[in-house]
């Protein structure tokens, strides 16, 4: 009998208390302050350096510089955050919340905008042209130095013959 009286405060409290369950997804979920969530990228800030790929302990990232893509297999990501620490452009972030569920296990591919991709290609072409020009200039300089040395040697030889 005394057990019934022990429960009475709890029963009364629950009668007048709001439900403790969340009204999700009708109301947005509230994530704890330190929840890790998932990785997001500002893809147009990415320079395709691959530092995130090399630092990822589960190997769930891939970068294609030519295509301008950054790919993550979210099923392998453990949300450790190493990639966000290594990224030199700070374009990776751990964002609260989770991805929208889907029927297939597929990788998420992020693509740079055409303008950014074109600008990068132009920059790379300019850098390659500059490097080729510098290489050609260095080769011409070396050839000129070699020719001058040979000319000096040819001039020195008759003089030595006269002395003998
Ligand atoms: S959070 Fe960790 S596991 Fe996920 S992509 Fe970044 S480095 Fe890889
Ligand atoms: S480390 Fe950052 S800048 Fe480099 S490839 Fe990864 S996301 Fe892009």
mmCIF file of C-alpha atoms and ligand atoms in Angstrom:
data_model
loop_
_atom_site.group_PDB
_atom_site.id
_atom_site.type_symbol
_atom_site.label_atom_id
_atom_site.label_comp_id
_atom_site.label_asym_id
_atom_site.label_seq_id
_atom_site.Cartn_x
_atom_site.Cartn_y
_atom_site.Cartn_z
ATOM 1 C CA UNK A 1 0.000 0.000 0.000
ATOM 2 C CA UNK A 2 2.819 2.363 0.862
ATOM 3 C CA UNK A 3 4.254 1.770 -2.651
ATOM 4 C CA UNK A 4 1.182 3.406 -4.170
ATOM 5 C CA UNK A 5 1.819 6.553 -2.150
ATOM 6 C CA UNK A 6 5.443 6.545 -3.254
ATOM 7 C CA UNK A 7 4.342 6.737 -6.900
ATOM 8 C CA UNK A 8 1.665 9.365 -6.372
ATOM 9 C CA UNK A 9 3.917 12.457 -6.798
ATOM 10 C CA UNK A 10 5.347 11.016 -10.024
ATOM 11 C CA UNK A 11 1.905 10.199 -11.381
ATOM 12 C CA UNK A 12 0.570 13.656 -10.552
ATOM 13 C CA UNK A 13 3.637 15.343 -12.043
ATOM 14 C CA UNK A 14 3.314 13.401 -15.294
ATOM 15 C CA UNK A 15 -0.387 14.186 -15.542
ATOM 16 C CA UNK A 16 0.282 17.916 -15.797
ATOM 17 C CA UNK A 17 3.740 17.851 -17.463
ATOM 18 C CA UNK A 18 4.296 18.361 -21.204
ATOM 19 C CA UNK A 19 5.410 15.230 -23.113
ATOM 20 C CA UNK A 20 9.158 14.668 -22.789
ATOM 21 C CA UNK A 21 9.368 13.320 -26.322
ATOM 22 C CA UNK A 22 10.467 15.694 -29.109
ATOM 23 C CA UNK A 23 8.068 16.695 -31.835
ATOM 24 C CA UNK A 24 10.696 15.909 -34.491
ATOM 25 C CA UNK A 25 10.656 16.396 -37.493
ATOM 26 C CA UNK A 26 7.756 18.870 -37.152
ATOM 27 C CA UNK A 27 10.042 20.928 -34.890
ATOM 28 C CA UNK A 28 13.769 21.253 -35.697
ATOM 29 C CA UNK A 29 16.068 19.123 -33.563
ATOM 30 C CA UNK A 30 18.153 20.902 -30.925
ATOM 31 C CA UNK A 31 21.684 19.546 -31.034
ATOM 32 C CA UNK A 32 23.851 19.511 -27.915
ATOM 33 C CA UNK A 33 26.440 22.270 -27.804
ATOM 34 C CA UNK A 34 29.413 19.954 -28.424
ATOM 35 C CA UNK A 35 27.816 17.570 -30.913
ATOM 36 C CA UNK A 36 30.072 16.945 -33.916
ATOM 37 C CA UNK A 37 27.455 16.649 -36.616
ATOM 38 C CA UNK A 38 28.851 16.212 -40.110
ATOM 39 C CA UNK A 39 31.513 17.662 -42.408
ATOM 40 C CA UNK A 40 30.592 20.445 -44.806
ATOM 41 C CA UNK A 41 32.821 22.165 -47.369
ATOM 42 C CA UNK A 42 32.922 25.612 -48.986
ATOM 43 C CA UNK A 43 33.890 23.974 -52.250
ATOM 44 C CA UNK A 44 34.815 27.164 -54.099
ATOM 45 C CA UNK A 45 37.417 27.947 -51.419
ATOM 46 C CA UNK A 46 39.080 24.538 -51.824
ATOM 47 C CA UNK A 47 42.455 24.537 -53.622
ATOM 48 C CA UNK A 48 42.477 20.746 -54.152
ATOM 49 C CA UNK A 49 45.698 20.384 -52.170
ATOM 50 C CA UNK A 50 44.697 16.965 -50.810
ATOM 51 C CA UNK A 51 45.792 17.661 -47.208
ATOM 52 C CA UNK A 52 42.383 16.512 -45.941
ATOM 53 C CA UNK A 53 42.666 13.278 -47.931
ATOM 54 C CA UNK A 54 46.090 12.516 -46.456
ATOM 55 C CA UNK A 55 44.994 13.315 -42.893
ATOM 56 C CA UNK A 56 41.730 11.339 -42.904
ATOM 57 C CA UNK A 57 42.156 8.208 -40.722
ATOM 58 C CA UNK A 58 39.356 6.287 -42.443
ATOM 59 C CA UNK A 59 40.250 7.190 -46.037
ATOM 60 C CA UNK A 60 36.766 8.436 -46.784
ATOM 61 C CA UNK A 61 37.800 11.510 -48.776
ATOM 62 C CA UNK A 62 38.894 11.975 -52.391
ATOM 63 C CA UNK A 63 39.929 15.062 -54.342
ATOM 64 C CA UNK A 64 40.072 15.385 -58.130
ATOM 65 C CA UNK A 65 41.984 18.509 -59.068
ATOM 66 C CA UNK A 66 41.233 18.260 -62.803
ATOM 67 C CA UNK A 67 37.508 17.769 -62.310
ATOM 68 C CA UNK A 68 37.320 20.219 -59.396
ATOM 69 C CA UNK A 69 35.515 17.774 -57.144
ATOM 70 C CA UNK A 70 35.724 16.872 -53.466
ATOM 71 C CA UNK A 71 34.091 13.588 -52.454
ATOM 72 C CA UNK A 72 33.193 12.172 -49.046
ATOM 73 C CA UNK A 73 31.879 8.747 -48.160
ATOM 74 C CA UNK A 74 29.771 9.751 -45.167
ATOM 75 C CA UNK A 75 29.251 6.152 -44.109
ATOM 76 C CA UNK A 76 32.975 5.851 -43.378
ATOM 77 C CA UNK A 77 33.434 9.292 -41.788
ATOM 78 C CA UNK A 78 33.823 9.134 -38.001
ATOM 79 C CA UNK A 79 33.511 12.916 -37.566
ATOM 80 C CA UNK A 80 36.943 13.118 -35.919
ATOM 81 C CA UNK A 81 37.518 16.586 -37.403
ATOM 82 C CA UNK A 82 41.210 16.055 -38.382
ATOM 83 C CA UNK A 83 40.503 17.226 -41.914
ATOM 84 C CA UNK A 84 39.150 20.545 -40.620
ATOM 85 C CA UNK A 85 42.369 21.093 -38.669
ATOM 86 C CA UNK A 86 44.642 20.269 -41.612
ATOM 87 C CA UNK A 87 42.834 22.234 -44.334
ATOM 88 C CA UNK A 88 45.029 25.251 -45.175
ATOM 89 C CA UNK A 89 42.053 27.203 -46.524
ATOM 90 C CA UNK A 90 39.824 26.434 -43.520
ATOM 91 C CA UNK A 91 37.019 25.548 -45.907
ATOM 92 C CA UNK A 92 35.987 22.375 -44.037
ATOM 93 C CA UNK A 93 33.650 22.603 -41.058
ATOM 94 C CA UNK A 94 31.991 20.267 -38.614
ATOM 95 C CA UNK A 95 28.361 21.385 -38.799
ATOM 96 C CA UNK A 96 25.654 20.356 -36.298
ATOM 97 C CA UNK A 97 22.996 18.039 -37.630
ATOM 98 C CA UNK A 98 22.967 14.985 -39.812
ATOM 99 C CA UNK A 99 22.489 14.297 -43.476
ATOM 100 C CA UNK A 100 19.072 13.632 -44.925
ATOM 101 C CA UNK A 101 18.508 9.870 -44.889
ATOM 102 C CA UNK A 102 18.386 8.178 -48.270
ATOM 103 C CA UNK A 103 17.667 4.750 -49.751
ATOM 104 C CA UNK A 104 21.207 4.259 -51.108
ATOM 105 C CA UNK A 105 24.686 4.302 -49.633
ATOM 106 C CA UNK A 106 26.340 6.749 -51.970
ATOM 107 C CA UNK A 107 29.232 9.174 -51.765
ATOM 108 C CA UNK A 108 28.537 12.894 -51.648
ATOM 109 C CA UNK A 109 30.333 14.715 -54.472
ATOM 110 C CA UNK A 110 30.864 18.479 -54.311
ATOM 111 C CA UNK A 111 31.708 20.280 -57.551
ATOM 112 C CA UNK A 112 33.426 23.647 -57.902
ATOM 113 C CA UNK A 113 31.495 26.295 -59.806
ATOM 114 C CA UNK A 114 32.468 26.618 -63.516
ATOM 115 C CA UNK A 115 33.812 30.159 -62.977
ATOM 116 C CA UNK A 116 36.175 29.051 -60.197
ATOM 117 C CA UNK A 117 37.262 25.984 -62.162
ATOM 118 C CA UNK A 118 37.975 28.085 -65.260
ATOM 119 C CA UNK A 119 39.928 30.656 -63.226
ATOM 120 C CA UNK A 120 41.999 27.847 -61.677
ATOM 121 C CA UNK A 121 42.725 26.318 -65.086
ATOM 122 C CA UNK A 122 43.788 29.690 -66.448
ATOM 123 C CA UNK A 123 46.052 30.266 -63.454
ATOM 124 C CA UNK A 124 47.604 26.814 -63.865
ATOM 125 C CA UNK A 125 48.156 27.424 -67.597
ATOM 126 C CA UNK A 126 49.797 30.779 -66.865
ATOM 127 C CA UNK A 127 52.037 29.198 -64.221
ATOM 128 C CA UNK A 128 53.004 26.401 -66.632
ATOM 129 C CA UNK A 129 53.798 28.932 -69.393
ATOM 130 C CA UNK A 130 55.863 30.983 -66.944
ATOM 131 C CA UNK A 131 57.775 27.890 -65.813
ATOM 132 C CA UNK A 132 58.407 26.842 -69.428
ATOM 133 C CA UNK A 133 59.669 30.356 -70.285
ATOM 134 C CA UNK A 134 61.979 30.350 -67.252
ATOM 135 C CA UNK A 135 63.291 26.911 -68.236
ATOM 136 C CA UNK A 136 63.915 28.050 -71.811
ATOM 137 C CA UNK A 137 65.697 31.204 -70.589
ATOM 138 C CA UNK A 138 67.904 29.133 -68.279
ATOM 139 C CA UNK A 139 68.752 26.738 -71.126
ATOM 140 C CA UNK A 140 69.621 29.656 -73.449
ATOM 141 C CA UNK A 141 71.822 31.192 -70.743
ATOM 142 C CA UNK A 142 73.627 27.897 -70.205
ATOM 143 C CA UNK A 143 74.135 27.465 -73.969
ATOM 144 C CA UNK A 144 75.515 31.019 -74.270
ATOM 145 C CA UNK A 145 77.912 30.427 -71.365
ATOM 146 C CA UNK A 146 79.080 27.164 -72.933
ATOM 147 C CA UNK A 147 79.638 28.868 -76.310
ATOM 148 C CA UNK A 148 81.604 31.693 -74.664
ATOM 149 C CA UNK A 149 83.784 29.175 -72.810
ATOM 150 C CA UNK A 150 84.443 27.258 -76.038
ATOM 151 C CA UNK A 151 85.287 30.497 -77.864
ATOM 152 C CA UNK A 152 87.723 31.494 -75.125
ATOM 153 C CA UNK A 153 89.380 28.080 -75.305
ATOM 154 C CA UNK A 154 89.715 28.290 -79.118
ATOM 155 C CA UNK A 155 91.311 31.748 -78.803
ATOM 156 C CA UNK A 156 93.758 30.508 -76.163
ATOM 157 C CA UNK A 157 94.982 27.490 -78.209
ATOM 158 C CA UNK A 158 96.821 29.391 -81.113
ATOM 159 C CA UNK A 159 98.506 31.639 -78.567
ATOM 160 C CA UNK A 160 99.892 28.582 -76.781
ATOM 161 C CA UNK A 161 101.077 27.159 -80.139
ATOM 162 C CA UNK A 162 102.969 30.406 -80.958
ATOM 163 C CA UNK A 163 104.738 30.303 -77.577
ATOM 164 C CA UNK A 164 106.018 26.781 -78.239
HETATM 165 S S1 LIG B 1 36.014 14.091 -39.950
HETATM 166 FE FE1 LIG B 1 37.673 12.584 -39.767
HETATM 167 S S2 LIG B 1 36.885 10.732 -40.724
HETATM 168 FE FE2 LIG B 1 35.535 12.414 -41.369
HETATM 169 S S3 LIG B 1 36.383 13.116 -43.313
HETATM 170 FE FE3 LIG B 1 37.326 14.378 -41.732
HETATM 171 S S4 LIG B 1 39.251 13.316 -41.203
HETATM 172 FE FE4 LIG B 1 37.959 11.852 -42.342
HETATM 173 S S1 LIG B 2 42.573 20.376 -47.325
HETATM 174 FE FE1 LIG B 2 41.023 21.947 -47.746
HETATM 175 S S2 LIG B 2 41.825 23.019 -49.534
HETATM 176 FE FE2 LIG B 2 42.938 21.097 -49.411
HETATM 177 S S3 LIG B 2 41.801 19.654 -50.690
HETATM 178 FE FE3 LIG B 2 40.994 19.424 -48.626
HETATM 179 S S4 LIG B 2 39.261 20.806 -48.518
HETATM 180 FE FE4 LIG B 2 40.450 21.425 -50.280
#
